[in-house]
Short mmCIF file of C-alpha atoms in Angstrom, two decimals:
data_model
loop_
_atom_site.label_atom_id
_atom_site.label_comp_id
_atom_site.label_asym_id
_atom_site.label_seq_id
_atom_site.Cartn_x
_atom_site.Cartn_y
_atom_site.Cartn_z
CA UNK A 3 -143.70 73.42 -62.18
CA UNK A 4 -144.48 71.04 -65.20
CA UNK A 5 -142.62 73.26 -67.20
CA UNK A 6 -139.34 73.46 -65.27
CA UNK A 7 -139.14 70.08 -64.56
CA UNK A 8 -139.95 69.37 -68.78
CA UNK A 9 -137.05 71.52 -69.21
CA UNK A 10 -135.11 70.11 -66.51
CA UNK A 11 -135.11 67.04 -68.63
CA UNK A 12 -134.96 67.89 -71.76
CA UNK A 13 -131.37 69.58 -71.02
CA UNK A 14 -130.59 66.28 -69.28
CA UNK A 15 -131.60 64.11 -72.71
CA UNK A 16 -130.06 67.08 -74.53
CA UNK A 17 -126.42 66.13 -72.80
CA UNK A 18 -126.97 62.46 -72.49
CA UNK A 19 -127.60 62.81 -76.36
CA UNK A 20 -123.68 64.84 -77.24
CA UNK A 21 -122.16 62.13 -74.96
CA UNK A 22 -123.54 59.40 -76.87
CA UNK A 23 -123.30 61.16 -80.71
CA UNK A 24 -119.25 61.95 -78.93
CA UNK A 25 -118.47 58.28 -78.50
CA UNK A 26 -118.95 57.32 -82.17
CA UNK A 27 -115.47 58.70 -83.88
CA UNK A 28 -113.84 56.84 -81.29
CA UNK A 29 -115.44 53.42 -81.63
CA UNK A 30 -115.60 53.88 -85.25
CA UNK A 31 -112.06 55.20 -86.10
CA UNK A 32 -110.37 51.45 -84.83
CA UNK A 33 -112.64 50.13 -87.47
CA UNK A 34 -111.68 52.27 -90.21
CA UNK A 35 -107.66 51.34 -88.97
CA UNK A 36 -108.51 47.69 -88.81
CA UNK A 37 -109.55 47.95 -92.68
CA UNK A 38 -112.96 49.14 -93.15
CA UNK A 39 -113.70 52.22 -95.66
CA UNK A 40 -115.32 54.71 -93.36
CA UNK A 41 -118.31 55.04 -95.58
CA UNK A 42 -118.82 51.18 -94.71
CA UNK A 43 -118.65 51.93 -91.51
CA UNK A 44 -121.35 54.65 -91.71
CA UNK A 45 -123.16 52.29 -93.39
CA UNK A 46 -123.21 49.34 -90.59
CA UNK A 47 -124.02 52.17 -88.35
CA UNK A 48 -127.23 53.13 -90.00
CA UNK A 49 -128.75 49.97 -91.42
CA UNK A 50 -127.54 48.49 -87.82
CA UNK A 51 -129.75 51.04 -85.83
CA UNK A 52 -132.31 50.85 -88.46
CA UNK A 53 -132.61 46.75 -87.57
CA UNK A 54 -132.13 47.49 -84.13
CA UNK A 55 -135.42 50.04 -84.72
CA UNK A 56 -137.78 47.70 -86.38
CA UNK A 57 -139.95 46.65 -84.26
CA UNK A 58 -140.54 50.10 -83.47
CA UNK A 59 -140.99 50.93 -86.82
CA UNK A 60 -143.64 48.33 -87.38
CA UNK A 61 -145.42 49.25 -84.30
CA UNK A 62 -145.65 53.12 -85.60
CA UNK A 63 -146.45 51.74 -89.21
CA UNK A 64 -149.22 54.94 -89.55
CA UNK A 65 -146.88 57.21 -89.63
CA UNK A 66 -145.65 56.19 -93.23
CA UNK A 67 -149.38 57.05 -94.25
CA UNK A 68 -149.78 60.21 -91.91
CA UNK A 69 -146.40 61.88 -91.64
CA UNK A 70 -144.28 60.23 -95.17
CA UNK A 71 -142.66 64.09 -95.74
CA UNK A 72 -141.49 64.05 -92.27
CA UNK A 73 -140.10 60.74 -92.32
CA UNK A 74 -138.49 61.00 -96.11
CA UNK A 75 -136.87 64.08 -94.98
CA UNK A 76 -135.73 62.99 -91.21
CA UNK A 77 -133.91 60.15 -93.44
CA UNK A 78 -132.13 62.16 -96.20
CA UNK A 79 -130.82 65.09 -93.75
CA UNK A 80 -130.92 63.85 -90.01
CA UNK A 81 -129.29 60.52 -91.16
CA UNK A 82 -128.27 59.63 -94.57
CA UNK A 83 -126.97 63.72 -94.97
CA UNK A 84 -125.11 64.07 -92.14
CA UNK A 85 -123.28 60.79 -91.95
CA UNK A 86 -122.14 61.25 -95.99
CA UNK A 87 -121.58 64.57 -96.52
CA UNK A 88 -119.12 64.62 -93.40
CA UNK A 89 -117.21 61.86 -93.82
CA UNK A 90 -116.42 63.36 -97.69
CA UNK A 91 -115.33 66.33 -96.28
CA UNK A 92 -113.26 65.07 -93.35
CA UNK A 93 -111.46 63.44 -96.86
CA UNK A 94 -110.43 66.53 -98.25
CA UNK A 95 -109.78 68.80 -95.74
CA UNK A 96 -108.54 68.31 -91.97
CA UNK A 97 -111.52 66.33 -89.28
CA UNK A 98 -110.83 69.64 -86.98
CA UNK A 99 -111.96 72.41 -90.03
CA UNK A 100 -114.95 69.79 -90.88
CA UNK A 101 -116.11 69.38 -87.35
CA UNK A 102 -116.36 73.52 -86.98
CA UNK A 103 -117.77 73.86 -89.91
CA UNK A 104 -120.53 70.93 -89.30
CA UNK A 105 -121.35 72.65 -85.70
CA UNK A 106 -121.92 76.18 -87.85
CA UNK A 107 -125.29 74.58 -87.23
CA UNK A 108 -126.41 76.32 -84.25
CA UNK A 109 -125.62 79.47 -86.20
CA UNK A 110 -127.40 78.67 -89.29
CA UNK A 111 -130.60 77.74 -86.74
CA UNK A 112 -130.49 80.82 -85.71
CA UNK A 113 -130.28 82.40 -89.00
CA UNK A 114 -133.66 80.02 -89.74
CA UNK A 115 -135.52 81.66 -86.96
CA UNK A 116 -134.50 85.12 -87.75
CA UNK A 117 -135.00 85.22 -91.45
CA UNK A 118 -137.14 82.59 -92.75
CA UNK A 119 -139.32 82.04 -89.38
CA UNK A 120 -139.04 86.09 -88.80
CA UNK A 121 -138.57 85.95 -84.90
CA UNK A 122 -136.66 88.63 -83.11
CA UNK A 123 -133.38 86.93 -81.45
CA UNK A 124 -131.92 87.78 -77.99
CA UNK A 125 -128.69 89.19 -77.82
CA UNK A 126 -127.89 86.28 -75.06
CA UNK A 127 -128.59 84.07 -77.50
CA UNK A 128 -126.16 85.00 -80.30
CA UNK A 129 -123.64 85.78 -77.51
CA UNK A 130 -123.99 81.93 -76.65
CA UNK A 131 -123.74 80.71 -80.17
CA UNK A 132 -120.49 82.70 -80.86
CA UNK A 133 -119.07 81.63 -76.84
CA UNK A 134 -119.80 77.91 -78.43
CA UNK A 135 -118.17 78.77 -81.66
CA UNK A 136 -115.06 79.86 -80.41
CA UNK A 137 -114.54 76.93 -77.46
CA UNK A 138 -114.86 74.66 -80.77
CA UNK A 139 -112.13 76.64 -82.33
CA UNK A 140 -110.21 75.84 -79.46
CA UNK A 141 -111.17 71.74 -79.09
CA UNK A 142 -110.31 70.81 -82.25
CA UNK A 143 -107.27 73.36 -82.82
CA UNK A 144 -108.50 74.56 -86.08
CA UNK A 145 -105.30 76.63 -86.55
CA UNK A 146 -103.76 73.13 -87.30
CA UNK A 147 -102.98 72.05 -90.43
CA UNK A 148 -105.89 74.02 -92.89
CA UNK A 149 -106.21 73.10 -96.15
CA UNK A 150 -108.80 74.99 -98.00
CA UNK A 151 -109.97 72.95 -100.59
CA UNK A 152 -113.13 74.40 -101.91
CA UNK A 153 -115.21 70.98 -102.24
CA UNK A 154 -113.81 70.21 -99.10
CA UNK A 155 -115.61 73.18 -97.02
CA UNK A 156 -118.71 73.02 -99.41
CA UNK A 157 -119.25 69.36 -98.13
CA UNK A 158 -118.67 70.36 -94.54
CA UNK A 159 -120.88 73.10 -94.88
CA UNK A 160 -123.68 70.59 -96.38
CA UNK A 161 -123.49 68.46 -93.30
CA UNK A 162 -123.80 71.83 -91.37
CA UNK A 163 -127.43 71.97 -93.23
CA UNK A 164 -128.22 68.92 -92.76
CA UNK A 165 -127.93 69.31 -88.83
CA UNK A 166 -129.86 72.10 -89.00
CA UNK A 167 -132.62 69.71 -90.37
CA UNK A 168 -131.63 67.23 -87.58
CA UNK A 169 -132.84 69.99 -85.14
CA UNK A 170 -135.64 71.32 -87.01
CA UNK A 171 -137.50 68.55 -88.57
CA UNK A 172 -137.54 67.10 -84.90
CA UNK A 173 -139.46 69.97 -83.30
CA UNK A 174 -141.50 69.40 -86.41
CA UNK A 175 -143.30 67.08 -83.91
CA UNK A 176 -143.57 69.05 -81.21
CA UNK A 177 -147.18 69.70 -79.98
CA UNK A 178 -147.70 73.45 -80.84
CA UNK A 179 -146.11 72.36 -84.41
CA UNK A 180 -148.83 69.88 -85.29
CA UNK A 181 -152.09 70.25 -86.58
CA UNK A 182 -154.54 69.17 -88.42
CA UNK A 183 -156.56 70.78 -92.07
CA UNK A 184 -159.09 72.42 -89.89
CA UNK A 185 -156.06 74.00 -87.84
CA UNK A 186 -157.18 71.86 -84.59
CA UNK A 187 -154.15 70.53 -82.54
CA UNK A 188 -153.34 66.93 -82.92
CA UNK A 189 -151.20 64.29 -81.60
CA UNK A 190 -147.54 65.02 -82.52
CA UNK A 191 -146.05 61.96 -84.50
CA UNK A 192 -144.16 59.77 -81.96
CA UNK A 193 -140.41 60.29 -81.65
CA UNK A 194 -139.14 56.67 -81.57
CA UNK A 195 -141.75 56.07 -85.17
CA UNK A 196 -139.95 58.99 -86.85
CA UNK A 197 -136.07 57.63 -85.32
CA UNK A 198 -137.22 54.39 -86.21
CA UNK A 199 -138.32 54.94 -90.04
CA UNK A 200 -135.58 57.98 -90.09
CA UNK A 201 -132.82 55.22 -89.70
CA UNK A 202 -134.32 53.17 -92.18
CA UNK A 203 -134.94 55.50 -95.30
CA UNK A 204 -131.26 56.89 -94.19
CA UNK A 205 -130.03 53.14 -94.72
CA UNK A 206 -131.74 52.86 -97.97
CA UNK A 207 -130.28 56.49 -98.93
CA UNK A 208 -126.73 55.38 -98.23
CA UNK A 209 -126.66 51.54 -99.45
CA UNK A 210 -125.84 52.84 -103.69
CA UNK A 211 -122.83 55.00 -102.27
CA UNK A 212 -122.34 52.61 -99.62
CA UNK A 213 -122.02 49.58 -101.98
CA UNK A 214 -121.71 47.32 -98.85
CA UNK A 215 -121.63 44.38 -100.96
CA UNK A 216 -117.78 45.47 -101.40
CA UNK A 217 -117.22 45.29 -98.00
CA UNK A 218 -114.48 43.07 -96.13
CA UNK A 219 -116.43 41.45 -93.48
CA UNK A 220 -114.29 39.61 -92.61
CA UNK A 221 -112.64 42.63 -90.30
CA UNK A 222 -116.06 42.51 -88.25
CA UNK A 223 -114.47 39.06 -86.80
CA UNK A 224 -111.03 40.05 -85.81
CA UNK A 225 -109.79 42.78 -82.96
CA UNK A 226 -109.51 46.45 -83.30
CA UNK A 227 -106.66 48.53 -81.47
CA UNK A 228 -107.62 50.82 -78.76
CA UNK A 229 -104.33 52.76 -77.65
CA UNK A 230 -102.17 49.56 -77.84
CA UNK A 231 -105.09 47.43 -76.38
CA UNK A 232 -107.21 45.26 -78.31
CA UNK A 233 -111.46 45.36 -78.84
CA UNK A 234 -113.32 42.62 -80.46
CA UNK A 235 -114.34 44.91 -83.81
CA UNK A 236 -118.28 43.19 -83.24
CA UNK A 237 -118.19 45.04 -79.83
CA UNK A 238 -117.04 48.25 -81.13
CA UNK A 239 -120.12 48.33 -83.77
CA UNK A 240 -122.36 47.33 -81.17
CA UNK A 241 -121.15 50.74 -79.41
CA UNK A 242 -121.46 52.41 -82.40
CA UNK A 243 -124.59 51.56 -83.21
CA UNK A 244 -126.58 50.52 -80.10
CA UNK A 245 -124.96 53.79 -78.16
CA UNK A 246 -123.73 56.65 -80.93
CA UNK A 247 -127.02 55.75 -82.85
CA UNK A 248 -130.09 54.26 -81.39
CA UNK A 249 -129.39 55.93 -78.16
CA UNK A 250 -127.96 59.01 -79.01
CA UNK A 251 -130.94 60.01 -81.79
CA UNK A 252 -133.93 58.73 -79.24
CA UNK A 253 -132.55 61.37 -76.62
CA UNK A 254 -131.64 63.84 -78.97
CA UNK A 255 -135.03 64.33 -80.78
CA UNK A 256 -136.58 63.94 -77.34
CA UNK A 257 -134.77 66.46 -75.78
CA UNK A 258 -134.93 69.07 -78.75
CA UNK A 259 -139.07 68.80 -78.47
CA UNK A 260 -138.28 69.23 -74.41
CA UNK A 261 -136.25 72.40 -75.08
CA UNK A 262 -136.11 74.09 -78.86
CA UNK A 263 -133.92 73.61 -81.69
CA UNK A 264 -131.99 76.46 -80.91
CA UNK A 265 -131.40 74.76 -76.89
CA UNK A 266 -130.78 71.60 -78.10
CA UNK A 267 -128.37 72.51 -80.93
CA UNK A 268 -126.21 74.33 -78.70
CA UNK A 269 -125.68 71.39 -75.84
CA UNK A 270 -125.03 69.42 -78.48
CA UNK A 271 -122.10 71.05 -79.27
CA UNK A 272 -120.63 69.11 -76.30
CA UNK A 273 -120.31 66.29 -78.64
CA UNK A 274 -117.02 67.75 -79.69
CA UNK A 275 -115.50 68.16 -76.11
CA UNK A 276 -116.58 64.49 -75.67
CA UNK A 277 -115.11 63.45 -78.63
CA UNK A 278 -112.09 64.84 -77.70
CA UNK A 279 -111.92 63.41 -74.05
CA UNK A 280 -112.65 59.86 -74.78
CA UNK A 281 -110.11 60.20 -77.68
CA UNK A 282 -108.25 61.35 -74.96
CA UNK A 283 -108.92 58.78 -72.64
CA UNK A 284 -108.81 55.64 -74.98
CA UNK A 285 -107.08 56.24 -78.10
CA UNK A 286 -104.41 58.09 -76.11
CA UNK A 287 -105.07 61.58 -78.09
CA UNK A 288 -104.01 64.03 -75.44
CA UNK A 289 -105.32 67.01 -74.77
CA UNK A 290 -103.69 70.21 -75.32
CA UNK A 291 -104.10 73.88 -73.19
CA UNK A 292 -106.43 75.44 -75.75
CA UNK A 293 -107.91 72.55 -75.95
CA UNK A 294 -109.08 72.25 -72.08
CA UNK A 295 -109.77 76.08 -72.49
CA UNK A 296 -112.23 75.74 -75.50
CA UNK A 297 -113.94 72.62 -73.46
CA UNK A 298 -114.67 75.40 -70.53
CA UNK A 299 -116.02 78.02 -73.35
CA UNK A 300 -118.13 75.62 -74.96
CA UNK A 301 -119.44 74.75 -71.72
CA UNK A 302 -120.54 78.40 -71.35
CA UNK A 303 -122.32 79.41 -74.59
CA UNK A 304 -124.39 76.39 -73.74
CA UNK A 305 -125.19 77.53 -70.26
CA UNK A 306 -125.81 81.38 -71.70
CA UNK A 307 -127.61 80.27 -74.29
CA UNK A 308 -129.77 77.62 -71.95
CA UNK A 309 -129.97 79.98 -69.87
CA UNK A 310 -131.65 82.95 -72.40
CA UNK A 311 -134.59 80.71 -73.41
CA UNK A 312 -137.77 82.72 -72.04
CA UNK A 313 -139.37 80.23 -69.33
CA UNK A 314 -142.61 79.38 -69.89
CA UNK A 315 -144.62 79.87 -66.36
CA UNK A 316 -147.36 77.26 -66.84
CA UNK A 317 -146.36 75.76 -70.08
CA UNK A 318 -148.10 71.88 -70.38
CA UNK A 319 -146.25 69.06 -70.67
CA UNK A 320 -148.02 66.14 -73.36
CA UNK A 321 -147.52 62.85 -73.66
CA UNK A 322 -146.87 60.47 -76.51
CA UNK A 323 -149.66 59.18 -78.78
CA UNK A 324 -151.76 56.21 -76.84
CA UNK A 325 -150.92 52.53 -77.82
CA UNK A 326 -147.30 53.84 -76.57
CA UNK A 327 -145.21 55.17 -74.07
CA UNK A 328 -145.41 58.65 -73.01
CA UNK A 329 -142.70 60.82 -74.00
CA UNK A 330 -143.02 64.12 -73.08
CA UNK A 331 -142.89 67.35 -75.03
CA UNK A 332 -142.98 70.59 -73.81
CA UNK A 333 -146.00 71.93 -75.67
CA UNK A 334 -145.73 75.89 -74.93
CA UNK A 335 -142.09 76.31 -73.65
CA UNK A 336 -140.10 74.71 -76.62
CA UNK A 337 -141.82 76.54 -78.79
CA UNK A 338 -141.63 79.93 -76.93
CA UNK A 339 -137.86 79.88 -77.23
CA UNK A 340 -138.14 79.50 -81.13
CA UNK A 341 -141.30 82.44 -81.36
CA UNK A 342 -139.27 84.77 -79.11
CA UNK A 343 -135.78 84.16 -79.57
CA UNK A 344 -134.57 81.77 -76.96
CA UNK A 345 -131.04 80.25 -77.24
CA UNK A 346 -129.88 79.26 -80.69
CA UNK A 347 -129.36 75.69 -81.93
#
């Protein structure tokens, strides 16, 4: 019972977490119009959260002497390596051939399990990743417009890695994953610590590309255009980084320790079909037929590949460390889907 209802959530966290990561292209792309450089804007996202995170991060101060790999490396791929490598690519070749290359993630996940983890796969599994492969194809018309610059698709295919480190340095911390040097089972680090200190070494990462100290801040004090309306630019960065950030990392890390990398990864391919509705809905970006069709595919490799994770009869459910608030990870289930080939991320 634990276990269903642990998964229960977890997928609910898992979609909570595409619909917030979904709203950040189009909060952030009236910014880049109104005159920021989008790696400015990636910038105020990041050191934004990272502020927003810091009383967390004080509060989980132990981790920086108990889990420093873990955080270093949460920073430079989860944060700093996603954010940079694609918004270079989406500079050389088209956003729709960048975003399906990025969300080759799930696929490369899988290849992790299979061939450097050396766990057997389901068929249901693949046949979920490719069903979420091909809706994407669809969502962000990939047919349109390619240009195959080389550097273009290596950079896209760099933030594809880094999301694969997004998923698997945060089941890192799942229960079954963390131990101690006598091999004993320990506390897992807590998620909001590793967000929290993830944000910040990603800030720190990105402030000598960044060079923020070029900005024109001046643009954070005028209005935005939203589809012919107009959006204080201050309340579009709060969205981006109190919703596409904060919010969107606490339930995605959450959720992939709820459910597996491979799980997780797949819902969150969602993002995309959220990013193109709200486009849709308030930048006036309409939708085509293909695209509405993909949406319904993507849909479906995430329930077949939900849906081929091995449930875990009386898998238990563990809290967060004491001193803070529980937040529960599925200590034999999550797992299970990565040992025996549950859906892919």
């Amino acid at each position: 019972m634990q276990a269903s209802q642990g998964r229960s959530a977890g997928l609910g966290l898992a979609l909570a977490s595409a619909f917030a990561f979904g709203g950040s292209g189009v909060a952030a792309k009236p910014l880049i119009e109104a005159g920021l450089d989008p790696l400015h804007v990636v910038w105020l996202r990041v050191a934004g959260a990272a502020l927003v995170m810091s009383p967390a991060a004080w509060r989980h101060r132990n981790l920086l002497r108990e889990q420093p790999a873990l955080l270093a490396g949460f920073g430079l791929f989860a944060v700093a390596g996603v954010q940079a490598c694609y918004f270079a690519a989406i500079s050389r070749i088209p956003v729709g051939v960048a975003l399906l290359v990025e969300y080759l993630a799930p696929a490369l996940v899988l290849g992790w399990v299979r061939f450097v983890r050396r766990r057997p796969v389901t068929r249901a599994a693949a046949f979920g990743v490719l069903l979420a492969a091909v809706g994407l194809a669809c969502v962000v018309e990939v047919w349109s417009g390619m240009r195959f610059d080389p550097l273009g698709l290596v950079l896209a295919l760099a933030a594809a890695c880094c999301q694969v480190g997004y998923f698997v340095l945060s089941d890192h911390g799942s229960p079954d994953n963390v131990r101690n040097g006598g091999g004993a089972r320990r506390e897992p680090p807590h998620p909001v610590g590793v967000i929290a200190y993830g944000l910040l070494f990603g800030a720190l990462l990105l402030t000598p590309a960044a060079r923020p100290w070029g900005m024109d801040w001046s643009v954070l004090g005028s209005s935005a255009r939203m589809n012919g309306h107009e959006a204080p630019a201050w309340l579009l960065l709060a969205w981006v980084v109190l919703l596409a950030t904060v919010l969107a990392y606490l339930t995605g890390v959450v959720s992939v320790r709820l459910l597996s990398p491979q799980v997780a990864g797949v819902v969150a391919c969602l993002e995309a079909v959220v990013a193109t509705v709200l486009a849709w809905v308030l930048l006036g970006e309409r939708l085509s037929g293909p695209q509405l069709i993909g949406g319904l595919v993507v849909l479906a490799g995430a329930c077949v590949a939900q849906s081929s994770a091995p449930r875990s009869p009386s898998g238990p459910v563990a809290s967060g460390p004491a001193g803070g608030p529980g937040v529960p990870a599925a200590a034999g289930e999550g797992l299970d889907s990565v040992r025996t080939g549950g859906a892919p991320a």
